[in-house]
Coordinates of C-alpha atoms in Angstrom, one line a residue:
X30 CA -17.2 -20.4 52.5
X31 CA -19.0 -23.6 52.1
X32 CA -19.0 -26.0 49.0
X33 CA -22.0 -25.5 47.3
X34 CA -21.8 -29.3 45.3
X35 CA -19.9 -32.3 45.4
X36 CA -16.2 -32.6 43.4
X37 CA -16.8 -33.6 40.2
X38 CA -15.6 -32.8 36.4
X39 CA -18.2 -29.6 36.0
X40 CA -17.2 -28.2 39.5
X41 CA -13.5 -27.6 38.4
X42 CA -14.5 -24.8 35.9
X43 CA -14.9 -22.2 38.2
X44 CA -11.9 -23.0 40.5
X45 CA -11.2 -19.8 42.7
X46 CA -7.4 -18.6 41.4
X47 CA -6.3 -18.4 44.9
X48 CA -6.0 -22.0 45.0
X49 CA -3.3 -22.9 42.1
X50 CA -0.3 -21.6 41.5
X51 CA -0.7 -18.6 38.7
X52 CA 3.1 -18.5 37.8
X53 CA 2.5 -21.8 36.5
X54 CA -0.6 -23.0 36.0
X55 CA -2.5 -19.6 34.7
X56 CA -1.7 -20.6 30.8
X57 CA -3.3 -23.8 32.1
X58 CA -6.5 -22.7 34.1
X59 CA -7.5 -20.0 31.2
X60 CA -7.3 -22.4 28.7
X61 CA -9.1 -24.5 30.1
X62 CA -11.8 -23.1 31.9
X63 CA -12.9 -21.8 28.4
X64 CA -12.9 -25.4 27.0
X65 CA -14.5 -26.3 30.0
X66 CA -12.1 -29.3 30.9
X67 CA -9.9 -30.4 33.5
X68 CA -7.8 -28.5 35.3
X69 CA -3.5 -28.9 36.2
X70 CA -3.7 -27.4 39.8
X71 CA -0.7 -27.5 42.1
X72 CA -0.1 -30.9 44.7
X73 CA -2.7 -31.4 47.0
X74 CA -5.1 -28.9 46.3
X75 CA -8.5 -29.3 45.8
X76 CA -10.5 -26.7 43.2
X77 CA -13.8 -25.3 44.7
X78 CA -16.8 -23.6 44.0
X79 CA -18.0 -20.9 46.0
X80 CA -21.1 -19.3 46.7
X81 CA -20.1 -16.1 45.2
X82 CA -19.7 -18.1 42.0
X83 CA -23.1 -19.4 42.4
X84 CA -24.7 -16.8 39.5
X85 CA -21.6 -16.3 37.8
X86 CA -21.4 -17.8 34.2
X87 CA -17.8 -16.3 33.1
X88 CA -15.9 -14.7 36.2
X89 CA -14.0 -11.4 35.3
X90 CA -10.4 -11.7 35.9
X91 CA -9.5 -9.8 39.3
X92 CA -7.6 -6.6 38.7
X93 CA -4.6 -7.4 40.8
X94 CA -4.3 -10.7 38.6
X95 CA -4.5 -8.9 35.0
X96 CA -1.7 -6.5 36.7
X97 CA 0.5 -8.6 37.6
X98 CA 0.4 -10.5 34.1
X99 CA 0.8 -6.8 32.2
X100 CA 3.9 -6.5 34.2
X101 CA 5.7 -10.0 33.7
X102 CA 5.0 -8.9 30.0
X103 CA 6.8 -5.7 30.0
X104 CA 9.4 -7.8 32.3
X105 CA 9.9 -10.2 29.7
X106 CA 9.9 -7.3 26.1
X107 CA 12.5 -5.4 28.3
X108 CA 14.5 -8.4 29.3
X109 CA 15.0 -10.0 26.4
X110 CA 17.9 -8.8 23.8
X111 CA 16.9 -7.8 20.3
X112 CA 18.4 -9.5 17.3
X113 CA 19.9 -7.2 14.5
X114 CA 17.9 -8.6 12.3
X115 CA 14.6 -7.3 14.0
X116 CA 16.2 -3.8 15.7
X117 CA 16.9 -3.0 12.6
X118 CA 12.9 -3.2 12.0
X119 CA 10.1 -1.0 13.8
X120 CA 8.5 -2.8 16.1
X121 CA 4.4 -2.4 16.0
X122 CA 2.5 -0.3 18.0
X123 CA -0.8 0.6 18.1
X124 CA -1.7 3.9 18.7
X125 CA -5.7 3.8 20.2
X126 CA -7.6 7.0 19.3
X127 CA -10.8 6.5 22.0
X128 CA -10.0 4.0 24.6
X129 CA -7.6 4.3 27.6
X130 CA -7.1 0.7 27.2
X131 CA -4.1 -0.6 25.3
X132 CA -2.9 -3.4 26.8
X133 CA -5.7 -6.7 27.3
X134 CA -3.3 -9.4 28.0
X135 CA 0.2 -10.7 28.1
X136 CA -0.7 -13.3 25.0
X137 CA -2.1 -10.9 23.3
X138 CA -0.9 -7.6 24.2
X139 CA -1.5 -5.1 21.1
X140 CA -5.8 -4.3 21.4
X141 CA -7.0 -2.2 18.3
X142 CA -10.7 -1.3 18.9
X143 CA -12.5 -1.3 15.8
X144 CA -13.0 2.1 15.6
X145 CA -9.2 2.7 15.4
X146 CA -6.8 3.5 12.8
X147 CA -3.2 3.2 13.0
X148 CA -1.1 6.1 12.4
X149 CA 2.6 7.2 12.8
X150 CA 3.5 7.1 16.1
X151 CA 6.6 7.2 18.3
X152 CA 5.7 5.8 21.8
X153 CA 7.4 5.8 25.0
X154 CA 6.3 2.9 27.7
X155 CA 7.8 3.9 31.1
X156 CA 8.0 1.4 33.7
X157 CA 8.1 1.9 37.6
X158 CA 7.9 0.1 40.9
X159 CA 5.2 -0.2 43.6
X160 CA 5.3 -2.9 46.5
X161 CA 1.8 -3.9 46.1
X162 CA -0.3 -4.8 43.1
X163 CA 1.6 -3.4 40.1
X164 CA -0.1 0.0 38.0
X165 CA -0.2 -0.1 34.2
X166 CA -2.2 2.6 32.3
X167 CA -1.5 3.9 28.8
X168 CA -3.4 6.7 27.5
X169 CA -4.3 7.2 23.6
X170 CA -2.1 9.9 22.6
X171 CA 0.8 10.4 20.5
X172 CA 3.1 10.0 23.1
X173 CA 2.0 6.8 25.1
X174 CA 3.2 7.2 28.7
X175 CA 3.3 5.7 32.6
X176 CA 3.3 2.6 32.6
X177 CA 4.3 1.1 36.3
X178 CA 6.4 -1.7 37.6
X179 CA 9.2 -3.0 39.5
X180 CA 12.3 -1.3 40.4
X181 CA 13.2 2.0 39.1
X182 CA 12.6 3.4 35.5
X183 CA 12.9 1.7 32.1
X184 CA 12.1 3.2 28.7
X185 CA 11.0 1.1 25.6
X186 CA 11.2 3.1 22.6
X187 CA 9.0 2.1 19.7
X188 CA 8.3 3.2 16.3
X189 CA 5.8 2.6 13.7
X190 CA 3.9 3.3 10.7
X191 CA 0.5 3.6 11.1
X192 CA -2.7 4.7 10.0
X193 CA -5.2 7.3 11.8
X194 CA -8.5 9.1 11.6
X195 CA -6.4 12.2 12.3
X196 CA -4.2 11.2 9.3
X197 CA -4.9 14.6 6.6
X198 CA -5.3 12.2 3.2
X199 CA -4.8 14.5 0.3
X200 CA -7.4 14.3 -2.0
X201 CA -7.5 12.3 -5.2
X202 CA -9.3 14.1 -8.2
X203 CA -7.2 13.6 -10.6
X204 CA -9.0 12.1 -13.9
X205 CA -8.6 12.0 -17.8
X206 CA -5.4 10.9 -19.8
X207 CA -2.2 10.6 -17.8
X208 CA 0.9 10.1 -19.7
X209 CA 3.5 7.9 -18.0
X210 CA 6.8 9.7 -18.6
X211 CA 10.2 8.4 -20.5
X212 CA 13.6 8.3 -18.0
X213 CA 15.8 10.2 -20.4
X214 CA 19.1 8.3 -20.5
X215 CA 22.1 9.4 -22.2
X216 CA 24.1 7.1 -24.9
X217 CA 26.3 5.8 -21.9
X218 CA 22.9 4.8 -20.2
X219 CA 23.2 7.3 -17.2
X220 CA 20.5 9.1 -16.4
X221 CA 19.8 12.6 -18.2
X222 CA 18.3 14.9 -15.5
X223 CA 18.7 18.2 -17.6
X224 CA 16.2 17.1 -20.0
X225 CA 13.3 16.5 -17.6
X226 CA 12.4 20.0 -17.6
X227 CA 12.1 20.7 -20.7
X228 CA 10.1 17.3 -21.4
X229 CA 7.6 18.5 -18.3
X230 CA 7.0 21.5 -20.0
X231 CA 6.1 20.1 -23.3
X232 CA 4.0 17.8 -21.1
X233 CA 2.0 20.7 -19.9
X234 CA 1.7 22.7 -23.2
X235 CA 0.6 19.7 -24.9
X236 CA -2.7 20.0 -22.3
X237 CA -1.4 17.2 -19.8
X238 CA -2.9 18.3 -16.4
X239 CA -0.9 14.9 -15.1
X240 CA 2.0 12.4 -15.5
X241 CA 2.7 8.9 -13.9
X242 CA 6.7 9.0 -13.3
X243 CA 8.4 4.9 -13.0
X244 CA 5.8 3.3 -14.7
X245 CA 6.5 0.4 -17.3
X246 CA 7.2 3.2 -19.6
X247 CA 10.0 4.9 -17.4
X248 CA 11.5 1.9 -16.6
X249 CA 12.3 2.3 -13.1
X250 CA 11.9 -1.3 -12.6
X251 CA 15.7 -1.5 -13.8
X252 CA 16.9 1.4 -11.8
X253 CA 18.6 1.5 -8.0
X254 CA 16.6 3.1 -5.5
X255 CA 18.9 6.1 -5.2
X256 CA 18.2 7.2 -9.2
X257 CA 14.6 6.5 -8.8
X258 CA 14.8 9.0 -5.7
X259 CA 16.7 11.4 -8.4
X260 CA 14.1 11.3 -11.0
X261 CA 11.7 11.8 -8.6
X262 CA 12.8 14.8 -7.3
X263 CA 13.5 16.1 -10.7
X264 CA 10.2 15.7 -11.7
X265 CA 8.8 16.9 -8.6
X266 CA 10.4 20.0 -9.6
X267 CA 9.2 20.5 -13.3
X268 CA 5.8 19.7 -11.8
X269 CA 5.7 22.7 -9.5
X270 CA 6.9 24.2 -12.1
X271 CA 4.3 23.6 -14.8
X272 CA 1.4 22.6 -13.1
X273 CA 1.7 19.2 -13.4
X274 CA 0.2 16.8 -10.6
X275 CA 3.1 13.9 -10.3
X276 CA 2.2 10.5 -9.6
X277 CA 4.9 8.1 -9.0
X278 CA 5.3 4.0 -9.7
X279 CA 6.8 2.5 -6.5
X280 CA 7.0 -1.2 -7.3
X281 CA 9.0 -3.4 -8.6
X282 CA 12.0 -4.0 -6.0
X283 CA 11.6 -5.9 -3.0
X284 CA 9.0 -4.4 0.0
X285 CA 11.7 -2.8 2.0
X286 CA 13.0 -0.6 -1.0
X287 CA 9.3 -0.1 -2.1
X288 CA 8.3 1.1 1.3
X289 CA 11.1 3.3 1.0
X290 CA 10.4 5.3 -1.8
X291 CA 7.0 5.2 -1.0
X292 CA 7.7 7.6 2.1
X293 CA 10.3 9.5 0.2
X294 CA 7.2 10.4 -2.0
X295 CA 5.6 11.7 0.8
X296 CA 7.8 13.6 2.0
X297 CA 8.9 15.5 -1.0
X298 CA 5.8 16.6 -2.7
X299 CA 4.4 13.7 -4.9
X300 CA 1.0 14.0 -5.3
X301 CA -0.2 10.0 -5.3
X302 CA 1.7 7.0 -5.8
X303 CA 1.2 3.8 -7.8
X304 CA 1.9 0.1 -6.7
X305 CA 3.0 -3.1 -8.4
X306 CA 2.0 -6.1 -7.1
X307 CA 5.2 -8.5 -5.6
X308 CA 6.7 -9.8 -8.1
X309 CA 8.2 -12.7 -7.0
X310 CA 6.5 -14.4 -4.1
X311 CA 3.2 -13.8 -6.0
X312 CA -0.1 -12.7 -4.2
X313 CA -2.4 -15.7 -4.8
X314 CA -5.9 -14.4 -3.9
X315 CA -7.6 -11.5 -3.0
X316 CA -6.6 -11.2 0.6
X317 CA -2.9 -11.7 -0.3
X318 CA -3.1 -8.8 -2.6
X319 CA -5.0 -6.6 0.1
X320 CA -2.6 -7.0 2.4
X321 CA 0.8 -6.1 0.2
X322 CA -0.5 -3.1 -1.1
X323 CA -1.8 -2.2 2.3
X324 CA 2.2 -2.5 3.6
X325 CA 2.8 0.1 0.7
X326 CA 0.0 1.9 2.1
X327 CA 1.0 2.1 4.9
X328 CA 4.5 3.4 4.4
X329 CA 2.5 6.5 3.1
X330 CA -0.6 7.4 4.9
X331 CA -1.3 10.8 3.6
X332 CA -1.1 10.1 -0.4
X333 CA -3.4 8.7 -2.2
X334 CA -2.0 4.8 -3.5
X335 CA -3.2 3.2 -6.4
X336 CA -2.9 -0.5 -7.6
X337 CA -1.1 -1.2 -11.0
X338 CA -2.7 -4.4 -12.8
X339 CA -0.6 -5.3 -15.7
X340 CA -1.1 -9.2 -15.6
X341 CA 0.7 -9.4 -19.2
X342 CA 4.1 -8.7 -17.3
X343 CA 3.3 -9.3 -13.2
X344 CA 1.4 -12.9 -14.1
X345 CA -0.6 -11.8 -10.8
X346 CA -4.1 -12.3 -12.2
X347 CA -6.7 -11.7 -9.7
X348 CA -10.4 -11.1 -9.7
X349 CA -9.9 -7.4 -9.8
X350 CA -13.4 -6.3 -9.1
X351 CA -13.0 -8.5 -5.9
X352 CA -9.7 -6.4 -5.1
X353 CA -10.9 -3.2 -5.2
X354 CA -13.7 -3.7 -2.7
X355 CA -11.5 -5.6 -0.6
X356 CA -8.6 -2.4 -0.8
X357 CA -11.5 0.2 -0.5
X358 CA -12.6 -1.4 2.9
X359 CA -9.5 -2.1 4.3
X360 CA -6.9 0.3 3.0
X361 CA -8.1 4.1 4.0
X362 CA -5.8 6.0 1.5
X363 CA -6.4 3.6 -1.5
X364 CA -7.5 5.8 -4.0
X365 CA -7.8 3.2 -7.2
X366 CA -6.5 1.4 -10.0
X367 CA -4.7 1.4 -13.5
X368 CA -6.1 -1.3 -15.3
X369 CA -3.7 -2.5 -17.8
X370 CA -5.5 -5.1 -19.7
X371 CA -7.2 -5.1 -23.1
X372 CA -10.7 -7.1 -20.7
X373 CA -13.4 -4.2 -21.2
X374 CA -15.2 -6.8 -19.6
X375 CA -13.4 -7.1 -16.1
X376 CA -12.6 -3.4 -16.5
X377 CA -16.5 -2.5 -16.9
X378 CA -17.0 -4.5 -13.6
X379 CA -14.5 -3.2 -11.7
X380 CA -15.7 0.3 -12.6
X381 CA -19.0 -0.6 -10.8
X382 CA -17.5 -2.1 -8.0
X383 CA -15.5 1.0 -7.0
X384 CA -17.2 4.2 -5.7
X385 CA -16.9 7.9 -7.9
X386 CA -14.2 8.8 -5.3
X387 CA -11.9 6.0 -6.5
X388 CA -10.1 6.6 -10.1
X389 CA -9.8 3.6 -12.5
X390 CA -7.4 4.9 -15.8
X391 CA -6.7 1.9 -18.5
X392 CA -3.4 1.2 -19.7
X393 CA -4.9 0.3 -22.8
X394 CA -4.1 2.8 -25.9
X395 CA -5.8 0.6 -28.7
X396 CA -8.9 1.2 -26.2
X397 CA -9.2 4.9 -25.6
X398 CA -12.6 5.0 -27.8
X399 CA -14.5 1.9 -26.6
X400 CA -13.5 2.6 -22.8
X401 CA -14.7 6.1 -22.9
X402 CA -18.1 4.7 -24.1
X403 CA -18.3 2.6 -21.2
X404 CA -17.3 5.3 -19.1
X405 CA -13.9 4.8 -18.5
X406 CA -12.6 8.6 -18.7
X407 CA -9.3 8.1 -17.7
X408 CA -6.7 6.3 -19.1
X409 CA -3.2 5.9 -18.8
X410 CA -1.2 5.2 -22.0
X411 CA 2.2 5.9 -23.4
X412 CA 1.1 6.6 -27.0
X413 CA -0.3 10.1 -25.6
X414 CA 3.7 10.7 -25.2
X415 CA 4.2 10.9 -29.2
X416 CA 0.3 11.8 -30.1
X417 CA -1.5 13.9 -27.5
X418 CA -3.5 15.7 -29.8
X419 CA -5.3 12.5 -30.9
X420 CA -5.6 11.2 -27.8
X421 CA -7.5 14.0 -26.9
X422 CA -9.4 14.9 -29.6
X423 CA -10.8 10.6 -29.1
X424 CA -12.0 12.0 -25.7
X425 CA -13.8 15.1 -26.4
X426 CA -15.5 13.1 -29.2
X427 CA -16.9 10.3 -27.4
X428 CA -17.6 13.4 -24.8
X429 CA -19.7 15.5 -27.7
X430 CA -21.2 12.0 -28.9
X431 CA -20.0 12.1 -32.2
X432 CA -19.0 8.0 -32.3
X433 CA -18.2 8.4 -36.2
X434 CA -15.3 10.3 -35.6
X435 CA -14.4 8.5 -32.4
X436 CA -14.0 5.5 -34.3
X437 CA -11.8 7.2 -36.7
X438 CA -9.4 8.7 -34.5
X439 CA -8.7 5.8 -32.6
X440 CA -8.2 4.1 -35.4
X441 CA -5.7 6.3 -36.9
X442 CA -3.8 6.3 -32.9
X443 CA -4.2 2.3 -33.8
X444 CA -2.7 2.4 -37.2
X445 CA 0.1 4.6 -35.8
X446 CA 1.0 2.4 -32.9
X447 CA 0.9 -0.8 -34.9
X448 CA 3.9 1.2 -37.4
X449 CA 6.2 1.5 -34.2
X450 CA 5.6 -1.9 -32.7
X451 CA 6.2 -3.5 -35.8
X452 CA 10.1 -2.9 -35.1
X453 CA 10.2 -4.6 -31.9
X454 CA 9.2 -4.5 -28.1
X455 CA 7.1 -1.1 -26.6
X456 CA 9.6 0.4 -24.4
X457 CA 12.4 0.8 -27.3
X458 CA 10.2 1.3 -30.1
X459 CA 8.0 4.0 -28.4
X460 CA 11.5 5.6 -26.9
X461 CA 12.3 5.9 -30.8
X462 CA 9.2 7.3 -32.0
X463 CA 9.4 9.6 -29.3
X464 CA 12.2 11.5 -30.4
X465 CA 11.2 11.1 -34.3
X466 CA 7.3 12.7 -33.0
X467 CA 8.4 15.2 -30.8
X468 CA 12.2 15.8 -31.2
X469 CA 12.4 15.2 -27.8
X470 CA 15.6 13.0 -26.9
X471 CA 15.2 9.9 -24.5
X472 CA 17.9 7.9 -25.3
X473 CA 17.8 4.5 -25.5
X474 CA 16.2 1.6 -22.9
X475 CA 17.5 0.9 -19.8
X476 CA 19.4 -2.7 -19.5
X477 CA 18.8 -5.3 -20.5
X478 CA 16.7 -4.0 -23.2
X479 CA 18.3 -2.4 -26.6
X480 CA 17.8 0.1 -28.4
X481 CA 16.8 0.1 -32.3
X482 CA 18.8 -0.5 -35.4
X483 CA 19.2 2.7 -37.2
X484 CA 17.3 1.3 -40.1
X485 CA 14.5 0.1 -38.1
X486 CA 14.4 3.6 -36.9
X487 CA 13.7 4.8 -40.4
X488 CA 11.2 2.3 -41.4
X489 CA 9.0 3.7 -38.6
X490 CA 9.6 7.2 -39.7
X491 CA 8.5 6.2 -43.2
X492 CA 5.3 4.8 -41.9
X493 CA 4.5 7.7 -39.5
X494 CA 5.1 10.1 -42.5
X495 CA 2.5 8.4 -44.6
X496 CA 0.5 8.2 -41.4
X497 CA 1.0 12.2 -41.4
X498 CA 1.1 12.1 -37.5
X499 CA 5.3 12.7 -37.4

């Protein structure tokens, strides 16, 4: 063909790729030809223009080209040796639900069309020979299959956790007062299974259609993963059992052991699961945040996850209302948020921000009264432990619209919280009042707490006897 123009600076952007050498100069030529600048072509050759470029603004790569770079990729994952350090993590893979297209190019090689989920996958890439050209075609199943190159057959095993439009969410409806649960410990500090039962069952009686299980209140931020798995399962139990739906904190350990029991929940019957932030390499914004709790997430795709905002202890104090439409874009199974701050405010905004399918409960007890009247429903708080029939009765009255006795009642559940945390921090003292309430035994607080002095013990019975609520 005939040079349409003569050499100059323009003419090297569409330089035919028969006329360079692609093993070396292809990072080069794409590069470039998108910047529009010069071109590193081998010695002595001279780029043209041809007259089949003439119309052509951006020239589609030929197919035998975009084969043969699909195939030095797979040469190059299935060459290269695997550290410990990474076999021992799943490598990503993305699963594509509508296109036949996987794989768009060797420096880029995962493509996730828009309208694609990830979800738990297990995928197989087989690799075969053919003299000419080289065939790679992965179809969007579950088991991803037949892709063809050089000599003989190779088999890439790789796992990961993923989301998917075929992924069955269970539904999130639960709403109203949640009471996050003691871990009963015994003198010597060991956990005390046997008394979960019983404790479930009071749970129920007491009208408790739900419990959060690891929360602040249980403590499980000082527990191993293995006892946390214990509890878990014992209260999984007691919730068949009763009734009881069983949502479970996560957080709190480091994103491995989180992930962890965030699948274990899934897989033995929890019913949603609840999130701390990290705790020690901090989330600084918004996007930082979406993206830890979407790892969580992520590690269980069927349950419903929920963010825990407790800046008093995390110091993670981000726009919250910003969060949640952030998560609710970008996370499919997040399902809301326990708001544990006394800002009405913030909590008012974030209530706005979120759609009636997500669940907002406060961790505030002081707050039952005023929340309900700004429709927060649902709360969160382990005062309901030791005085359920307040907490409820502060519910159906702002429900009825009798504000009067609203106000009263949660001024009595103030008066009777203020006698217990007079004694000393809210895990010990509430552990105390527990068993002085209900006769229900927890034991003392997890290390490195401790427990009350017996005489502290008696002061706050004395004031929950005049308080007539013990």
């Amino acid at each position: 063909m005939n040079r349409k123009e003569f050499l100059s600076e323009k003419s090297v952007r569409y330089c035919c790729e028969d006329h360079f050498d692609v093993d070396n100069d292809t990072q080069n030529f794409m590069r470039h030809r998108i910047a529009g600048g010069r071109l590193l072509l081998k010695k002595d050759v001279i780029p043209h223009k041809f007259a089949c470029q003439k119309t052509k603004v951006v020239t589609q790569e030929r197919s035998a080209v975009a084969k043969r770079r699909r195939a030095e990729y797979y040469e190059k994952v299935l060459s290269k040796e695997v550290p410990a350090s990474v076999a021992q993590k799943p490598i990503e893979f993305i699963e594509c639900v509508q296109s036949d297209e996987v794989i768009k190019d060797p420096d880029s090689p995962i493509f996730v069309p828009m309208d694609c989920f990830d979800v738990d996958v297990e995928a197989s890439v087989k690799i075969k020979t053919k003299k000419k050209g080289t065939q790679v075609h992965i179809m969007g199943k579950k088991k991803i299959k037949d892709v063809k190159q050089n000599s003989g057959r190779k088999i890439l095993n790789l796992q990961a956790m993923k989301y998917s439009k075929a992924t069955t969410l269970i539904d999130f409806e639960t709403r109203g007062l949640m009471p996050p649960v003691f871990t009963p410990l015994n003198d010597d500090l060991t956990i005390n299974y046997a008394a979960i039962p019983g404790y479930a069952k009071y749970m129920a009686e007491a009208g408790f259609k739900c419990v959060l299980v690891g929360g602040t209140t249980g403590e499980h931020m000082s527990l191993n993963v293995a006892d946390r798995k214990k509890v878990i399962e014992e209260w999984v139990k007691a919730g068949r059992s009763t009734g009881l739906h069983i949502q479970v904190q996560v957080g709190g350990a480091p994103l491995p052991d989180v992930q962890e029991l965030a699948a274990f929940c899934q897989k033995n019957g929890v019913g949603s699961i609840l999130t701390l932030p990290e705790l020690y390499f901090k989330p600084s914004n918004v996007d930082e945040l979406v993206s830890y709790v979407a790892l969580v997430a992520g590690a269980a795709p069927k349950l419903p996850v929920l963010y825990y905002h407790i800046p008093s202890m995390t110091r993670v104090e981000i726009n919250m209302p910003a969060f949640v439409t952030e998560a609710s874009k970008k996370i499919p199974n997040f399902a809301g948020i326990k708001f544990t701050s006394n800002d009405l405010s913030e909590a008012s905004q974030v209530l706005r921000a979120m759609s009636e399918k997500k669940a907002l409960f406060l961790g505030a007890d002081t707050l039952l009264a005023p929340a309900a009247l700004l429709g927060i429903k649902s709360s969160i708080g382990t005062s309901f432990n030791l005085f359920p029939k307040i907490a409820h009765a502060i519910l159906s009255a702002v429900q009825n619209k009798d504000v009067e006795t609203a106000r009263a009642l949660q001024h009595k559940l103030c008066l009777a919280i203020e006698s217990l945390t007079k004694e000393g921090p809210w895990v010990p003292v509430m552990k105390a009042g527990m068993e002085i309430v209900t006769g229900i035994r927890v034991g003392p607080p997890s290390l490195p707490q401790k427990p009350l002095s017996s005489e502290a013990i008696e002061r706050i019975r004395g004031r929950l006897r005049v308080l007539d609520v013990a």
